[in-house]
CSV table of C-alpha atoms and ligand atoms in Angstrom, one decimal:
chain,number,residue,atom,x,y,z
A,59,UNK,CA,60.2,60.9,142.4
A,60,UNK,CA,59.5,62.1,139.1
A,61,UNK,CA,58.8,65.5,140.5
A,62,UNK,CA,62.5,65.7,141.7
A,63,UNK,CA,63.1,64.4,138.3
A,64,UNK,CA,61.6,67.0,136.2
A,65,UNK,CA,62.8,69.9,138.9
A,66,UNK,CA,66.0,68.5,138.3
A,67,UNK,CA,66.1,68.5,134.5
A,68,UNK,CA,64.9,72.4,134.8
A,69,UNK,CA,68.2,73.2,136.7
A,70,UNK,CA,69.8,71.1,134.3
A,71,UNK,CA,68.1,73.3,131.1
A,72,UNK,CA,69.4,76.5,133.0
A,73,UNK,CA,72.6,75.7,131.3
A,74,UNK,CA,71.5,75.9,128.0
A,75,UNK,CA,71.9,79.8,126.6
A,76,UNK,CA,70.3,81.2,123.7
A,77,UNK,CA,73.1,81.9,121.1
A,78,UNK,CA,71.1,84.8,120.4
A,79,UNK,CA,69.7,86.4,123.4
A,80,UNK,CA,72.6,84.8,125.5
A,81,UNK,CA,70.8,84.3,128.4
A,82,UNK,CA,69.4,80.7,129.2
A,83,UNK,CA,66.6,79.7,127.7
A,84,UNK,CA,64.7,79.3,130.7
A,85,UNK,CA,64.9,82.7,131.6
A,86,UNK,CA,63.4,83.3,128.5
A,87,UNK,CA,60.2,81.5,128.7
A,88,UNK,CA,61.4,79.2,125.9
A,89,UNK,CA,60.8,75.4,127.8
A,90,UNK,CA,56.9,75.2,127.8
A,91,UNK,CA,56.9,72.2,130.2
A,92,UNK,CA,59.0,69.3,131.2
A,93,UNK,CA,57.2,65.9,132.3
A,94,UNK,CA,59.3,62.7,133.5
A,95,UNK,CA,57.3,59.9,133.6
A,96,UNK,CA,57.7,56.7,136.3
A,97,UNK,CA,60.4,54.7,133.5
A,98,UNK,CA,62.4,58.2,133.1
A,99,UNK,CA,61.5,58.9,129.9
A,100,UNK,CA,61.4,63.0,129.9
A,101,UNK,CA,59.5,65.2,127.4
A,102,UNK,CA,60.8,68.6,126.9
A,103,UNK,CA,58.6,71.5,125.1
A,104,UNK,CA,60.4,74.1,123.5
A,105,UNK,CA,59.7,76.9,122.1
A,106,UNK,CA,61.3,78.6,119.7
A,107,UNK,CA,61.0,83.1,119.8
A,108,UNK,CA,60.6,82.5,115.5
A,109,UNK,CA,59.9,80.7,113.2
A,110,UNK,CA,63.1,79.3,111.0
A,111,UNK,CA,65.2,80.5,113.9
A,112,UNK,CA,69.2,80.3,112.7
A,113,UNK,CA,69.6,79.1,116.3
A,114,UNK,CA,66.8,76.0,116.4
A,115,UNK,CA,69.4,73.3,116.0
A,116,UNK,CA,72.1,74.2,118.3
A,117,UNK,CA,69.6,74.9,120.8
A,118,UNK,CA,67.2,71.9,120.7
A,119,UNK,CA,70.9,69.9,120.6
A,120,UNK,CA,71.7,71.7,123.5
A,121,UNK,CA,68.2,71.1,125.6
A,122,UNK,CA,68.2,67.7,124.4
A,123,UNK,CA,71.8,67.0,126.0
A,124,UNK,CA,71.0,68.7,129.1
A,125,UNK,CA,68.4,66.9,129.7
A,126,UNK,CA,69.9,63.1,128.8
A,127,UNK,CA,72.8,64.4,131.0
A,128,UNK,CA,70.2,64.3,134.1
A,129,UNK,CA,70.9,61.1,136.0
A,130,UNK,CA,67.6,59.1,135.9
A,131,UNK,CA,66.8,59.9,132.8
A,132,UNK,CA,66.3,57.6,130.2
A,133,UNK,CA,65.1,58.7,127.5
A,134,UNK,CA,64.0,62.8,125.8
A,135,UNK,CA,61.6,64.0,123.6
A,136,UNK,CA,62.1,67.4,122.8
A,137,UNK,CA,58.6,69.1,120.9
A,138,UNK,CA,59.5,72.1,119.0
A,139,UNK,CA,56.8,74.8,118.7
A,140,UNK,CA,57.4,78.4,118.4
A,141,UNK,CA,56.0,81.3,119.8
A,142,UNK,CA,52.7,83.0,119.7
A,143,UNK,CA,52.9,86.4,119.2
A,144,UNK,CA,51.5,87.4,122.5
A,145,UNK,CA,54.4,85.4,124.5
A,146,UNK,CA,56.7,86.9,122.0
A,147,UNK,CA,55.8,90.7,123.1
A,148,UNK,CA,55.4,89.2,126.5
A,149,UNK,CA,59.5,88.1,125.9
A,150,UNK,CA,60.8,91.5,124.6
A,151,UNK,CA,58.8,93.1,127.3
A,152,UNK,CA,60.6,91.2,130.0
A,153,UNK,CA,64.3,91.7,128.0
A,154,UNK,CA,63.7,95.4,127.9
A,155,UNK,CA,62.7,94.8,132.2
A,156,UNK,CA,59.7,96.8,131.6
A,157,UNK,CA,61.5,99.9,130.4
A,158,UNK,CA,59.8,102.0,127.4
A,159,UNK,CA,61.4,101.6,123.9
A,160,UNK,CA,63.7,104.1,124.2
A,161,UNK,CA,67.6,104.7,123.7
A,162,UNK,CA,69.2,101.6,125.3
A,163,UNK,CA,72.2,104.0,125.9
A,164,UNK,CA,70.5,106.9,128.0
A,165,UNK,CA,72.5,109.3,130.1
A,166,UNK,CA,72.1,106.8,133.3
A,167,UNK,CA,73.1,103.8,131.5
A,168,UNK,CA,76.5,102.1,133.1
A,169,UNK,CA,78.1,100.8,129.6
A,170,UNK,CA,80.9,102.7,128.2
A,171,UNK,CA,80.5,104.2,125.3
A,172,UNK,CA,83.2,104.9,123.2
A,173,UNK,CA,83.4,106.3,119.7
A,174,UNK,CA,86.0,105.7,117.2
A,175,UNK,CA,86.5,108.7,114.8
A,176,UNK,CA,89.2,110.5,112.9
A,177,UNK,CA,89.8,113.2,110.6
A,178,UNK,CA,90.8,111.5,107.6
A,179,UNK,CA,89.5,108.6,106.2
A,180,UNK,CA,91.7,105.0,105.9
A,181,UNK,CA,93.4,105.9,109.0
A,182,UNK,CA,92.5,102.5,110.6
A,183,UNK,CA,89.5,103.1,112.4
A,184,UNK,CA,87.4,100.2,112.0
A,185,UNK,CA,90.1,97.9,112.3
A,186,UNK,CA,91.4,98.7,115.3
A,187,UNK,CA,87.5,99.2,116.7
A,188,UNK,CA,87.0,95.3,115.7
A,189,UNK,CA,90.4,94.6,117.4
A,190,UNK,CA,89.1,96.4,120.1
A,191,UNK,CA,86.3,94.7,120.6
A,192,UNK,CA,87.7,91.2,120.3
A,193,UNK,CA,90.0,92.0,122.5
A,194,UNK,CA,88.1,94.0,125.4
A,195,UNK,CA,85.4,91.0,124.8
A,196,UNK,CA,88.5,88.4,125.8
A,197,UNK,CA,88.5,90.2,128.8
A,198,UNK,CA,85.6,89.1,129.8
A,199,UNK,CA,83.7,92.7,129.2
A,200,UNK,CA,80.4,92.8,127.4
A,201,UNK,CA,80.9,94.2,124.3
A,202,UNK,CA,79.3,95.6,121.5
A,203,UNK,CA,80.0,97.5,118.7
A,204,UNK,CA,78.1,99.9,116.3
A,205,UNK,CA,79.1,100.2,112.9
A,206,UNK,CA,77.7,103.8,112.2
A,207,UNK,CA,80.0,104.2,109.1
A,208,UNK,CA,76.7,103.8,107.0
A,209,UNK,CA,78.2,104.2,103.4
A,210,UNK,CA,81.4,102.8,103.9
A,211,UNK,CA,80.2,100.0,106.6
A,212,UNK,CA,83.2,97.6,106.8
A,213,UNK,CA,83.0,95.6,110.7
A,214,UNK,CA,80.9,92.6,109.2
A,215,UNK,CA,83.7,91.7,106.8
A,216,UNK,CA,86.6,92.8,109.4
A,217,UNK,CA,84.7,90.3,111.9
A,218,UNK,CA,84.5,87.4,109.5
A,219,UNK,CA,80.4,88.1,109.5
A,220,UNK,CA,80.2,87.9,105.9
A,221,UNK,CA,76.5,87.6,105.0
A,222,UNK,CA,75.1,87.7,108.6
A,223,UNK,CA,71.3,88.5,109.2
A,224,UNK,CA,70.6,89.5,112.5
A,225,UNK,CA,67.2,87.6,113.9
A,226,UNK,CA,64.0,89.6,114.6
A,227,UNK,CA,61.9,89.1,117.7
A,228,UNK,CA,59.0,90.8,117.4
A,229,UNK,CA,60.0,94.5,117.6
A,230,UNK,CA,63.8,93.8,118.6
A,231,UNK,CA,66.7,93.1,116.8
A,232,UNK,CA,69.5,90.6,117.5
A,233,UNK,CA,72.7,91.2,116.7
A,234,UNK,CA,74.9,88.6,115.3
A,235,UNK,CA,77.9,88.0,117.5
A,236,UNK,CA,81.2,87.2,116.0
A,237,UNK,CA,84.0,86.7,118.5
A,238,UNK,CA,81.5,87.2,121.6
A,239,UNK,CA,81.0,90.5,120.7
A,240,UNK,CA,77.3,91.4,119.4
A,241,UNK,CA,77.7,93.5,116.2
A,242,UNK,CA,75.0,95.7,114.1
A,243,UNK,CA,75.8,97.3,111.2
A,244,UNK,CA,73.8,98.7,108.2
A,245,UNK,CA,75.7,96.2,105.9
A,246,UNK,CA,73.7,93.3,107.4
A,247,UNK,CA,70.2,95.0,106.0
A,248,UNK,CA,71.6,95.8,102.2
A,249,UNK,CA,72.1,93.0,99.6
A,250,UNK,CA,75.3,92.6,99.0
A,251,UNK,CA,77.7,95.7,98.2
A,252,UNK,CA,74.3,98.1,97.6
A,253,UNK,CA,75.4,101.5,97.9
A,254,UNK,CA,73.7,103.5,100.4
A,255,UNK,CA,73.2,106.7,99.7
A,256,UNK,CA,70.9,108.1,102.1
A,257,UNK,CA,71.1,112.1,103.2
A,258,UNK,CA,71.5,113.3,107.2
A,259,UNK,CA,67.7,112.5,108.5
A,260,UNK,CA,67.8,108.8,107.4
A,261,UNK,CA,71.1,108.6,108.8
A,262,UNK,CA,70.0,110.0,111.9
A,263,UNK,CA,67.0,107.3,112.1
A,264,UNK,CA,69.4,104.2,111.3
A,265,UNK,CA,71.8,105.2,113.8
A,266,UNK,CA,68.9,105.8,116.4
A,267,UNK,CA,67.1,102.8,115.4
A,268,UNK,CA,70.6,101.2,116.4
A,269,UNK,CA,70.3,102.0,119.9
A,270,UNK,CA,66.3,101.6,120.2
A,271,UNK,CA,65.3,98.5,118.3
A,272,UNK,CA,68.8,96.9,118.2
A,273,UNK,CA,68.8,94.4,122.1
A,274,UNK,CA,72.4,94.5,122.9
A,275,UNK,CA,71.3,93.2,126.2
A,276,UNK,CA,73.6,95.0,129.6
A,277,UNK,CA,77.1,96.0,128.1
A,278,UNK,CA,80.3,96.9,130.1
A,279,UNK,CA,81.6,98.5,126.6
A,280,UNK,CA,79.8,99.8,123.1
A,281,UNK,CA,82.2,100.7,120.5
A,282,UNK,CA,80.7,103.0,117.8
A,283,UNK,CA,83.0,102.8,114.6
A,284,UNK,CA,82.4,106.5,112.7
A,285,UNK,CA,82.9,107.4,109.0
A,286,UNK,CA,85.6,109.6,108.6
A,287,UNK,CA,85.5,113.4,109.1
A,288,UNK,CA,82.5,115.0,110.5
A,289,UNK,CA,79.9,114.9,108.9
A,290,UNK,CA,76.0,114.2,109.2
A,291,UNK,CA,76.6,110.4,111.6
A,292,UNK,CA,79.1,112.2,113.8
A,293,UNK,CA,76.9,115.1,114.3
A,294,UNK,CA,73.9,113.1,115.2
A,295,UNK,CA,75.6,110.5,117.2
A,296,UNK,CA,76.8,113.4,119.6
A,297,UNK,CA,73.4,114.3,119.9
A,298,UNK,CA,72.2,111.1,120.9
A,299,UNK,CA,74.9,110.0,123.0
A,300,UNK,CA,76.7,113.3,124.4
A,301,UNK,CA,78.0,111.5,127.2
A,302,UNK,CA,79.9,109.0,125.1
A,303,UNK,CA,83.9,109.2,125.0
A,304,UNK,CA,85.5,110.0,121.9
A,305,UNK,CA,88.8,108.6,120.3
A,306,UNK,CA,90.7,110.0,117.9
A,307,UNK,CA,92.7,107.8,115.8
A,308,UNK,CA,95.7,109.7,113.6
A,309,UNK,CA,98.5,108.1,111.3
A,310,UNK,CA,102.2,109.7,112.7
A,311,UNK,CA,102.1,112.2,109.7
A,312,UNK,CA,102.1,115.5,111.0
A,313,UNK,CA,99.3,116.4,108.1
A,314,UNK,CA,97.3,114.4,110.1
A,315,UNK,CA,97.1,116.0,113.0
A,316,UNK,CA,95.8,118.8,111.9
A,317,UNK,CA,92.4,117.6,110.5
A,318,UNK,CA,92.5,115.1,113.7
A,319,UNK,CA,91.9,118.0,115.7
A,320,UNK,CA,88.5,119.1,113.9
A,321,UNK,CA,86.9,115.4,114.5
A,322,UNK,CA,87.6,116.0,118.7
A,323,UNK,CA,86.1,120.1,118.3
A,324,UNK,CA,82.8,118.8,117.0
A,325,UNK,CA,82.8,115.7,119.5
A,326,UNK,CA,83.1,118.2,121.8
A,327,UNK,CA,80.6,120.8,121.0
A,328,UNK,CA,77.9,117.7,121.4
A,329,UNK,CA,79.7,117.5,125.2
A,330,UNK,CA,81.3,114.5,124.5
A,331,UNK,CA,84.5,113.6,126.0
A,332,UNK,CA,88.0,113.4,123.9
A,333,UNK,CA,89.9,110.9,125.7
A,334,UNK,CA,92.6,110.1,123.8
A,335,UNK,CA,94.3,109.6,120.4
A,336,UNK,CA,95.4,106.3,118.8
A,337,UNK,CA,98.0,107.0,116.6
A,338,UNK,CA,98.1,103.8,114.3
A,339,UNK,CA,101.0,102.7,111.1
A,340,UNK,CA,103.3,103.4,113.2
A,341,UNK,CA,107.1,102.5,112.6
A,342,UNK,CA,107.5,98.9,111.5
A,343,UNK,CA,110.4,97.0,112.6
A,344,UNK,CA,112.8,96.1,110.2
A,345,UNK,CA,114.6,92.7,110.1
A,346,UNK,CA,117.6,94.4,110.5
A,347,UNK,CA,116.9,96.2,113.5
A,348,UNK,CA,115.6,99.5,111.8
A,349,UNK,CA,112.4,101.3,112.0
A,350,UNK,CA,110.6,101.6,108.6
A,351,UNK,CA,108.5,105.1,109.5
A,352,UNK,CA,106.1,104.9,105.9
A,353,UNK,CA,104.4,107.6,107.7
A,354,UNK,CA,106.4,109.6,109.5
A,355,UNK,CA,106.2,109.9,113.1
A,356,UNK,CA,105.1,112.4,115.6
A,357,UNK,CA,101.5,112.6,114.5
A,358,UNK,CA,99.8,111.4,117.4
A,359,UNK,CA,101.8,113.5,119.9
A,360,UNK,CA,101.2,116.8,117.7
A,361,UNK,CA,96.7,115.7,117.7
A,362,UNK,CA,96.8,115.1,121.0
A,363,UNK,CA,98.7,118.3,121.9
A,364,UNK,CA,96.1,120.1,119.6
A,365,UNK,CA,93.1,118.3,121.0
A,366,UNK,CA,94.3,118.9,125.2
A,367,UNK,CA,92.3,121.8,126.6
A,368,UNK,CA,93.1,123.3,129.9
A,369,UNK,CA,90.6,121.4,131.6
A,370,UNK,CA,90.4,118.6,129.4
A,371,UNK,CA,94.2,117.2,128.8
A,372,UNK,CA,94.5,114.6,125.6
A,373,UNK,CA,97.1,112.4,125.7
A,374,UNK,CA,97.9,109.5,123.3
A,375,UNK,CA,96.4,106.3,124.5
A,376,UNK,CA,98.4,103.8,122.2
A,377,UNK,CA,100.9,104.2,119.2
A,378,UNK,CA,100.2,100.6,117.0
A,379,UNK,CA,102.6,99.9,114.4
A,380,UNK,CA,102.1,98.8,111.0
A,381,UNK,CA,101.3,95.5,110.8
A,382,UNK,CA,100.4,93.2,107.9
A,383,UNK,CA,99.2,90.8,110.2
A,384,UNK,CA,96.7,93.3,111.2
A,385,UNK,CA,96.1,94.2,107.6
A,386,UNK,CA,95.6,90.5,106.6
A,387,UNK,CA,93.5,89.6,109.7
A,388,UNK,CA,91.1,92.3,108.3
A,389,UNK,CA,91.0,91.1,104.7
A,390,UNK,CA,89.9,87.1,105.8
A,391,UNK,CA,87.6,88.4,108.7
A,392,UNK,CA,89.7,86.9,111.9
A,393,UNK,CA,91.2,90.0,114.1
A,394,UNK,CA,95.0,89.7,114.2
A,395,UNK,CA,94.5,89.6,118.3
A,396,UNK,CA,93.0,86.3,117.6
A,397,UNK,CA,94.9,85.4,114.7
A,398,UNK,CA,98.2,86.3,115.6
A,399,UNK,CA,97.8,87.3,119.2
A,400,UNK,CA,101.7,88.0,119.6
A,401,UNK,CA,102.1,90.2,116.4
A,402,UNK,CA,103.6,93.5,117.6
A,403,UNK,CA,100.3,95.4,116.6
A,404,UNK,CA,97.9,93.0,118.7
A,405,UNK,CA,99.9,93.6,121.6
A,406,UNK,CA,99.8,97.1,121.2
A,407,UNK,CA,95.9,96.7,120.9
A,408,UNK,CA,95.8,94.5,124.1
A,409,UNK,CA,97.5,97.4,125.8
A,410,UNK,CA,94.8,99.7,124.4
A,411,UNK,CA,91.9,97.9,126.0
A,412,UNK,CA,93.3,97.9,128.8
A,413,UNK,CA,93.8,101.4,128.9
A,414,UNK,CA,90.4,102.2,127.4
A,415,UNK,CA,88.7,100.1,130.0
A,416,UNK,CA,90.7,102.3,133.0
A,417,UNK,CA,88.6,105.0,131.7
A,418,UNK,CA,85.2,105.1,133.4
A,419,UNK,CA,82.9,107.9,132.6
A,420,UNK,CA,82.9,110.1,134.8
A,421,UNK,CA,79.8,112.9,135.2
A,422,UNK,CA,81.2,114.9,137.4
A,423,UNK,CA,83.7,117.5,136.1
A,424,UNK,CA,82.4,116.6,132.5
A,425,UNK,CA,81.4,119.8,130.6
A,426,UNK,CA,77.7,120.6,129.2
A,427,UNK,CA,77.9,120.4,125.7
A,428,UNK,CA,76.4,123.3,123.6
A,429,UNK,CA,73.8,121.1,121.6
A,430,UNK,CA,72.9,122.1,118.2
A,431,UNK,CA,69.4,121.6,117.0
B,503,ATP,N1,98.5,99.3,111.6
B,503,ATP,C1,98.2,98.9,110.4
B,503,ATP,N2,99.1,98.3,109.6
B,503,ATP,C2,98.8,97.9,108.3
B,503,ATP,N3,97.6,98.1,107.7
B,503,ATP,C3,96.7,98.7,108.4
B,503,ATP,C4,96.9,99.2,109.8
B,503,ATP,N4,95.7,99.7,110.2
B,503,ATP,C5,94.9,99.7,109.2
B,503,ATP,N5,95.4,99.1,108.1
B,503,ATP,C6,94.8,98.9,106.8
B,503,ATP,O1,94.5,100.1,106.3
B,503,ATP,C7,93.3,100.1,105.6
B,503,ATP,C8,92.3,101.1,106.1
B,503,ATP,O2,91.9,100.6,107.4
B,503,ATP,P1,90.4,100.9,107.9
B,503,ATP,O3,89.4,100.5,106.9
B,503,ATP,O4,90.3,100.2,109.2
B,503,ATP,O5,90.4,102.5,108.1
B,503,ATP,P2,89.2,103.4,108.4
B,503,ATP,O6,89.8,104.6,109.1
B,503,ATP,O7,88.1,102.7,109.0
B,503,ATP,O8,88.8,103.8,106.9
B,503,ATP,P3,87.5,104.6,106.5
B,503,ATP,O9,87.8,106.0,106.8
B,503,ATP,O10,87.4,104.4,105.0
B,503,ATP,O11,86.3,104.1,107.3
B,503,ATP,C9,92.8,98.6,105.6
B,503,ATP,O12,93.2,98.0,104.5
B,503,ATP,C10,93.6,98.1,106.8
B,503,ATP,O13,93.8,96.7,106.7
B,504,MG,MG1,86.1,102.6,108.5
């Protein structure tokens, strides 16, 4: 009887998922042992993967209610201990299923990856990436996102992750996840406002150190938000992921365009794939029917005709309009496709996930890149 009992409370603690990891925490080793003794009363062991984990309370709350939810239980102890350090290499090992530390992102992995760059800076790139994301991640994809824009790292604040750590475990980072999509970005490692102001090789290492140390766990889509232009980050993030897609996000000005088109030639010479423009402050409509064009129009159309190769046609994926819902969903931290789901702009963004996710990378046909050193 208590056998079944105890059994029973396991499959009952299988519902309990690491807010972290996000995987349940008996997959993860974390429930030492469970004992239910003749009266009922059950005495749960848990261990933690640190020691002041952020996580601890929601997730003995959460054991300790899945097991009083078993019927013939009566009564729970739950004993917190936390890892030694053998089960906790034991853990990572068995996350990382036995694969060396490498590049989570390799050649053969399935996730899409797609960067987010442009010519010019304050076009809207890392606000539409973190609408992106929110919004592919309401999908139901997996979703990540990279904020590789190392001295101008903006995603925490655009997510509402104001002052988020991410947790170590052993050699492997977690990444906070805000709106169920797991973020990393250099502005979760420096106090608050520190300038960075590192040069190309120590660029290089955070970005790689990103997509080595960094668990992000199977994703269907990684967004990578860029600095602007293309400099050292671009350079070495083709070189480490040459089969990721490329966007290219524009304003309408026909200005624009032109320096649009340099960020998809270098994208390209690492072999990565242009797959589209997003041409964003688009025309806002006017109360009275009219189209207020602060930025022209056109813009997107002329970078994408610039971008298209013979073999490689560009087209615009999505034209999003000027929106200060967007804008103001940015400045508190809650994306306007969450805030504001039926602003103009958000729908525009819903579209563009769904577009985005219609691209599957595709090896075949795909260029080889000339990589530089
Ligand atoms: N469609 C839009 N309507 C209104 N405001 C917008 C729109 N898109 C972006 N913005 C605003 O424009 C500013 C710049 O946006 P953002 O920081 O996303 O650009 P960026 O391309 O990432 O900039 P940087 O090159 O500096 O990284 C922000 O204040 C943002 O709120
Ligand atoms: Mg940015």
């Amino acid at each position: 009887m208590t056998a079944e009992l105890e059994a029973a409370v396991r499959h009952s603690l299988a519902s309990v998922i690491d807010p972290e990891i996000r995987r349940p925490v008996t997959e993860l080793d974390m429930i030492s042992d469970v004992i239910v003794d003749e009266a009922g009363a059950a005495s749960v062991g848990l261990k933690l993967t640190i020691v002041g984990c952020p996580a601890a309370d929601t997730i003995e709350r959460d054991v300790r209610e899945a097991t009083a939810r078993v019927a013939g239980v009566t009564d729970v102890a739950v004993t917190v201990t936390i890892m030694s350090r053998a089960e906790r290499d034991a853990l990572t090992e068995k996350l990382r299923k036995g694969r060396p530390k490498t590049m989570q992102f390799g050649p053969d992995s399935l996730t899409q990856i797609v960067a987010v760059t442009s010519g010019k800076g304050g076009v809207g790139k890392s606000t539409l990436t973190a609408n992106l994301a929110v919004s592919l991640a309401q999908t139901g994809a997996r979703v990540g996102v990279i904020d590789a824009d190392v001295f101008g790292f903006s995603i925490p604040g655009l997510l509402g992750l104001h002052g988020a750590k991410p947790t170590q475990v052993g050699e492997m980072i977690l990444p906070p996840v805000a709106y169920d999509v797991k973020v990393i970005s250099i502005g979760m490692f420096v106090e608050d406002n520190t300038a960075v102001s590192w040069r190309g090789p120590m660029l290089h290492r955070t970005i790689q150190q990103f997509l080595t140390d960094v668990f992000f766990g199977d994703l269907d889509v990684l967004l990578i938000d860029l600095p602007p232009g293309t400099g050292d980050v671009a350079i070495s993030l083709g070189q480490l992921l040459p089969h990721s897609d490329v966007v290219v996000v524009t304003t309408p000005q026909s200005a624009a365009a032109d320096v649009a088109e340099r960020s998809g030639i270098v994208a390209r010479q690492t072999g990565q794939r242009v797959i589209g423009v997003i041409e964003n402050m688009a025309g806002l409509p006017q109360p009275d029917g009219s189209v207020l064009e602060l930025f022209g129009s056109g813009g997107g159309a002329d970078a994408a005709a610039k971008l298209s190769t013979p073999e490689e046609p560009v087209t615009v994926l999505a034209s999003i309009p000027l929106s200060i819902a967007l804008r103001e969903g940015g400045d508190v931290g809650v994306p306007v496709v969450i805030a504001a789901p039926e602003d103009p702009a958000a729908q525009a963004i819903r579209a563009l996930a769904a577009t985005l996710t219609s691209y599957k990378r595709s090896i075949a046909g795909r260029k080889l890149g000339i990589h530089t050193r």
